[in-house]
Short mmCIF file of C-alpha atoms in Angstrom, two decimals:
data_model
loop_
_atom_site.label_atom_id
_atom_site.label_comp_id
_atom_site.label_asym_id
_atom_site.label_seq_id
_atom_site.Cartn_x
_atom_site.Cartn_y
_atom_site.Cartn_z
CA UNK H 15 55.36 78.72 101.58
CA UNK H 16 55.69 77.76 97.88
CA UNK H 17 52.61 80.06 97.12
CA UNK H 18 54.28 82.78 99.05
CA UNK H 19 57.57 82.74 97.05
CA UNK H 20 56.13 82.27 93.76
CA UNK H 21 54.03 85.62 94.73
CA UNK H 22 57.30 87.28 95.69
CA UNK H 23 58.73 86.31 92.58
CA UNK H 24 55.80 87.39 90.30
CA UNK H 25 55.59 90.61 92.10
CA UNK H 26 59.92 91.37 92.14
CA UNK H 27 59.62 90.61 87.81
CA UNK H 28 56.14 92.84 87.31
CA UNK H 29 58.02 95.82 89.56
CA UNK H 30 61.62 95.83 87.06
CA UNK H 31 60.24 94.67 83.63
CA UNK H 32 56.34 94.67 83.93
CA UNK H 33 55.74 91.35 81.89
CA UNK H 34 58.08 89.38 83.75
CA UNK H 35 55.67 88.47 86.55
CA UNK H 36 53.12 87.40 83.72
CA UNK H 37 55.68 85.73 81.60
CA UNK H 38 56.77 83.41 84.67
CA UNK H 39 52.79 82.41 85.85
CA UNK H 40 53.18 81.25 82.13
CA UNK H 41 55.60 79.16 82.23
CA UNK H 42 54.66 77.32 85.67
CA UNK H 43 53.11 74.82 83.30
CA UNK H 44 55.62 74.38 81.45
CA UNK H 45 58.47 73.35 84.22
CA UNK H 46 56.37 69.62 84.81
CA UNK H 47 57.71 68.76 81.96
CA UNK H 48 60.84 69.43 82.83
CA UNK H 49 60.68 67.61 86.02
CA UNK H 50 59.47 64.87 84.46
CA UNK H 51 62.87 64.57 82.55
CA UNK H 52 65.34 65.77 85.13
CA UNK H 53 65.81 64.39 88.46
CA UNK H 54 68.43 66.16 90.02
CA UNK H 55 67.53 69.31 91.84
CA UNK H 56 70.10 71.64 90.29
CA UNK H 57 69.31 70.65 86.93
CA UNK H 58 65.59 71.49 87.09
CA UNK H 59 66.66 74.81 88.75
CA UNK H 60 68.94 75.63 86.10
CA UNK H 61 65.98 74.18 83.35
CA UNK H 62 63.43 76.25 85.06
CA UNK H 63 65.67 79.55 84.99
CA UNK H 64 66.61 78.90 81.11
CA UNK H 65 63.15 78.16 79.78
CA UNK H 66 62.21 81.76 81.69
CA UNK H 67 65.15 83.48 80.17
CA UNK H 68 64.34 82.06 77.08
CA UNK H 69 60.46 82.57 76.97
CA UNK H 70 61.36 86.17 78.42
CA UNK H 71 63.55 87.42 75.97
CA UNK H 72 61.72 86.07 72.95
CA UNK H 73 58.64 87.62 74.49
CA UNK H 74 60.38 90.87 75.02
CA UNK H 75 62.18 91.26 71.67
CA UNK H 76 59.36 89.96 69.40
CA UNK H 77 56.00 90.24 71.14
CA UNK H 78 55.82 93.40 73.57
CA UNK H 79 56.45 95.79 70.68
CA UNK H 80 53.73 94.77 68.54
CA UNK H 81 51.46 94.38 71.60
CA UNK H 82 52.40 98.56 72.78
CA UNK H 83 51.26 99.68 69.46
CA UNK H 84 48.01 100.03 70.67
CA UNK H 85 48.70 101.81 74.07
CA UNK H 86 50.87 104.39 71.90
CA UNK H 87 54.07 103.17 72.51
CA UNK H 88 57.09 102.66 70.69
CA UNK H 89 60.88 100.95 71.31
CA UNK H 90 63.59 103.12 71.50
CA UNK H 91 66.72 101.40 69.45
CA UNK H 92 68.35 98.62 70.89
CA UNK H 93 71.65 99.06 68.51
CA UNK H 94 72.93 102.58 68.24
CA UNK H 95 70.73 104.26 65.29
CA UNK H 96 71.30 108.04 63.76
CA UNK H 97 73.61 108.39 66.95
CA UNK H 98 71.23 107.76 69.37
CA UNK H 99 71.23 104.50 71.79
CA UNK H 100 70.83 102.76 75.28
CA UNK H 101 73.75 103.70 77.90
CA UNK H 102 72.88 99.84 79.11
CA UNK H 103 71.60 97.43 77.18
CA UNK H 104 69.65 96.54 80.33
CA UNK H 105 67.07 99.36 80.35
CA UNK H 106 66.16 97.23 76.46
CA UNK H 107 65.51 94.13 78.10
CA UNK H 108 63.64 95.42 81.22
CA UNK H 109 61.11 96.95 78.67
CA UNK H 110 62.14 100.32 80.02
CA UNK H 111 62.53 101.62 76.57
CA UNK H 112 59.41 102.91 75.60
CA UNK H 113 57.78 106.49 74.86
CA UNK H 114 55.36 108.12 72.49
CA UNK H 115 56.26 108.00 69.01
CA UNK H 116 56.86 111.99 68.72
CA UNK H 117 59.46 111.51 72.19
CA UNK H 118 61.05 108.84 70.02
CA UNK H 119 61.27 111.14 66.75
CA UNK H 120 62.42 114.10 69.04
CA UNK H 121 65.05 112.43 70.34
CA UNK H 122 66.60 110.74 67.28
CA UNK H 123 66.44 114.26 65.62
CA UNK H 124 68.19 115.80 68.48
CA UNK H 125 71.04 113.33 68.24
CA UNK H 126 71.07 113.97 64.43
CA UNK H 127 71.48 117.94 65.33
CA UNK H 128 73.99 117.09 67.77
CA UNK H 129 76.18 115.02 65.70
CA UNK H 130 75.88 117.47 63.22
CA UNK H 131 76.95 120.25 64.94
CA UNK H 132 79.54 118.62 67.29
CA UNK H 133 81.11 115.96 65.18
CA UNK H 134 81.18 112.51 66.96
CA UNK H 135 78.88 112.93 69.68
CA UNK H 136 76.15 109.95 70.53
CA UNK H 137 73.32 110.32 72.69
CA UNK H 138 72.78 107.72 75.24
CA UNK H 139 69.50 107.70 76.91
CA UNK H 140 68.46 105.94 80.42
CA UNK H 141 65.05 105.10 81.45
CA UNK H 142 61.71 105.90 79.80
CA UNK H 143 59.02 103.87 80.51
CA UNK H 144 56.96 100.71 80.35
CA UNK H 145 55.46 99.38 77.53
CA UNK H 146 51.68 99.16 78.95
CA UNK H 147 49.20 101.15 81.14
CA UNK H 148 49.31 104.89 82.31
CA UNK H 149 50.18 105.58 85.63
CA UNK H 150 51.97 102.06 85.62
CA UNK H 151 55.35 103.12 88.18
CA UNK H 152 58.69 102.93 86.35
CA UNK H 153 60.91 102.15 89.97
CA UNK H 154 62.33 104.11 91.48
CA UNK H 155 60.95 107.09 89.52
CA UNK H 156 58.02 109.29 90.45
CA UNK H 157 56.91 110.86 86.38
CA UNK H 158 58.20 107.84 84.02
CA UNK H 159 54.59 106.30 83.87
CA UNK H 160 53.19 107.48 80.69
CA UNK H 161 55.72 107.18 77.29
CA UNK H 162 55.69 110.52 77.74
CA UNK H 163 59.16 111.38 79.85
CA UNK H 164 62.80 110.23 79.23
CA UNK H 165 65.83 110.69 80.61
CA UNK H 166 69.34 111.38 78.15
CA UNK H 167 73.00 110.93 79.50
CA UNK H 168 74.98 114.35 79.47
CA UNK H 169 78.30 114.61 77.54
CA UNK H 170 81.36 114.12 79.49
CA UNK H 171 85.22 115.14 79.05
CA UNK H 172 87.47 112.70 79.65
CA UNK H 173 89.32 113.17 83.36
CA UNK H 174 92.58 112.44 81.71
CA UNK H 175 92.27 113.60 78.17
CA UNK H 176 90.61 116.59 78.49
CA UNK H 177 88.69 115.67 75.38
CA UNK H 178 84.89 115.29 74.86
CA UNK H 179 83.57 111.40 75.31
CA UNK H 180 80.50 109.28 74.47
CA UNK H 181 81.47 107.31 77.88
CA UNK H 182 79.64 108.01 80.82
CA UNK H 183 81.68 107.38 84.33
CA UNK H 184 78.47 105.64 85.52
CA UNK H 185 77.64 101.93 84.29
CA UNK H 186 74.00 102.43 84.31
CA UNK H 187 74.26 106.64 83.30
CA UNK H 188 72.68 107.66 87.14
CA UNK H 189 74.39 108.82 90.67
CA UNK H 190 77.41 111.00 89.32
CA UNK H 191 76.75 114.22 90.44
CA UNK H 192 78.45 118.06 90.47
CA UNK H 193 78.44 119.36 94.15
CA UNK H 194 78.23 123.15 94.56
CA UNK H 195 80.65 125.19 94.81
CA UNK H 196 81.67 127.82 97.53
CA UNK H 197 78.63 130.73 97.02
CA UNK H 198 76.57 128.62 94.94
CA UNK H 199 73.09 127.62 96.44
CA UNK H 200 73.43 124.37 98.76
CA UNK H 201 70.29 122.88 97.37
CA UNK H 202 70.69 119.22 98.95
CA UNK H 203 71.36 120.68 102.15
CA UNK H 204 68.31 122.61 102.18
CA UNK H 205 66.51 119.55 101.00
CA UNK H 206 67.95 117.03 103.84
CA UNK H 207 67.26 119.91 106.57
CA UNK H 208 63.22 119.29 105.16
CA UNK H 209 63.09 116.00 105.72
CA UNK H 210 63.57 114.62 102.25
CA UNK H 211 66.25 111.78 102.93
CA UNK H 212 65.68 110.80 99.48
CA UNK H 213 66.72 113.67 97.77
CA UNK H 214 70.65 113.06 97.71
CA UNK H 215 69.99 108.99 98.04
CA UNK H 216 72.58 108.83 94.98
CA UNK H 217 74.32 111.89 95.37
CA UNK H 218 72.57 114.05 93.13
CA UNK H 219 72.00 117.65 93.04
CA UNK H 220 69.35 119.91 91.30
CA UNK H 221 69.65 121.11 88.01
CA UNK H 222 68.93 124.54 88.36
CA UNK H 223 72.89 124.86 89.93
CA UNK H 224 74.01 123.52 86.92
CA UNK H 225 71.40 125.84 84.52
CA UNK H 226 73.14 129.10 86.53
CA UNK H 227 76.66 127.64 86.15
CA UNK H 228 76.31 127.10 82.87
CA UNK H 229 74.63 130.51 82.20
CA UNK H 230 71.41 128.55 80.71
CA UNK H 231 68.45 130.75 80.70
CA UNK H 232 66.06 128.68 78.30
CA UNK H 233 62.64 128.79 80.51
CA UNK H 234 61.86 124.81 79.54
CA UNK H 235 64.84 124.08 82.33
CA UNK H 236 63.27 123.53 85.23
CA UNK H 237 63.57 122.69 88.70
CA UNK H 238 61.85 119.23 89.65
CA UNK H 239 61.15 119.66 93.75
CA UNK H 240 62.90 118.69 96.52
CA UNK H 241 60.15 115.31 96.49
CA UNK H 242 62.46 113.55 93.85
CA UNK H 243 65.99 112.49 94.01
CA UNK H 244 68.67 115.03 92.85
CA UNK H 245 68.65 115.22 88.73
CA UNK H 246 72.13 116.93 87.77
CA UNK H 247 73.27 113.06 86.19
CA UNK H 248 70.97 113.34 83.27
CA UNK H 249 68.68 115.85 81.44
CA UNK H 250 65.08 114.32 82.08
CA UNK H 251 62.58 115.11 79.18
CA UNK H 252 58.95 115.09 78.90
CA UNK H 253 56.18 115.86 76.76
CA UNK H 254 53.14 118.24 77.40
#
């Protein structure tokens, strides 16, 4: 039963940080010595959980950077930097932050542009990928497996103002979505009525609606397949 959970455990922290699994075989060793000290059962609990956060973050902030160097793969900024930054501070600490260092230059010269043309704007970016190993899954997406393919917040206006905003209404940046509108294409329906339940699991819809709203006609803008959940709450990029 113990071996089961600990297996659970190592498998839940590999699947949402990719280290984390590694990081807490690890410190295993480590939590005798705690029990050795501590006799209640809540306070080796809450000694166990701390000396994982602890060894965690260290290993996180200090270590994995150095050690995705040689798999090509850089840290996205943790702070805001040249008006680019995380939407959570989360997607830092789960080491979802990483992508090739020419994604990482495009992006932080895109939110230079940006500011520069439309005074005060920020970037905020969502999920890239792991630090280590192609073809390593990013959960829950299907492409984010190779430092290769992020995904950037869109600029809202403010529902009461009017006026532009850095904010996003969405905590973590996903599952806020523009329905279509009478005549436009019903692209979730026709997605649901072929079987893909997934498709609108956060009530998303494709962004080739918004491309012909918006009059976009740049041929890079493409439609991603029924296969993935809707894409119209952030502008997902990728390298050749």
């Amino acid at each position: 039963m113990i071996f089961l959970r600990r297996l659970l455990i190592f498998f839940f922290l590999t699947l949402i940080t990719q280290v984390g699994g590694v990081i807490y075989i690890l410190v295993l060793p480590l939590r005798k010595l705690l029990y050795q000290r501590l006799s209640a059962k809540w306070q080796r609990i809450v000694a166990h959980s701390l000396l994982f956060i602890v060894v965690y973050l260290s290993t996180t902030v200090l270590l994995v950077p150095l050690l995705a160097r040689p798999f090509g793969r850089v840290p996205l900024v943790i702070s805001r930097q040249h008006h680019l930054g995380p939407q959570n501070v989360l997607t830092c600490l789960l080491n979802r932050n990483y992508v090739r260092p020419r994604l990482k230059e495009i992006a932080e010269q895109t939110a230079i542009e940006m500011n520069r043309e439309f005074p005060g704007t920020e970037i905020n970016y969502l999920d890239a990928s792991f630090p280590f190993i192609d073809k390593f899954p990013l959960f829950p997406h299907l492409s984010h497996n190779d430092g290769k393919k992020l995904d950037l917040s869109f600029c809202y206006l403010d529902s009461k103002t009017g006026l532009s905003t850095n904010n996003t209404p969405s905590f973590c940046g996903y599952g806020i979505c523009e329905e279509p509108r009478p005549g436009e294409r019903d692209q979730p329906c026709l997605c649901g009525q072929q079987g893909y339940w997934e498709y609108s699991l956060m009530r998303r819809i494709v962004p080739q609606h918004l491309k012909a709203r918006l009059g976009l006609n740049y041929d890079k803008i493409r439609y991603h397949g029924c296969h993935a959940v809707r894409h119209d709450d952030h502008i997902h990029v990728q390298l050749q």
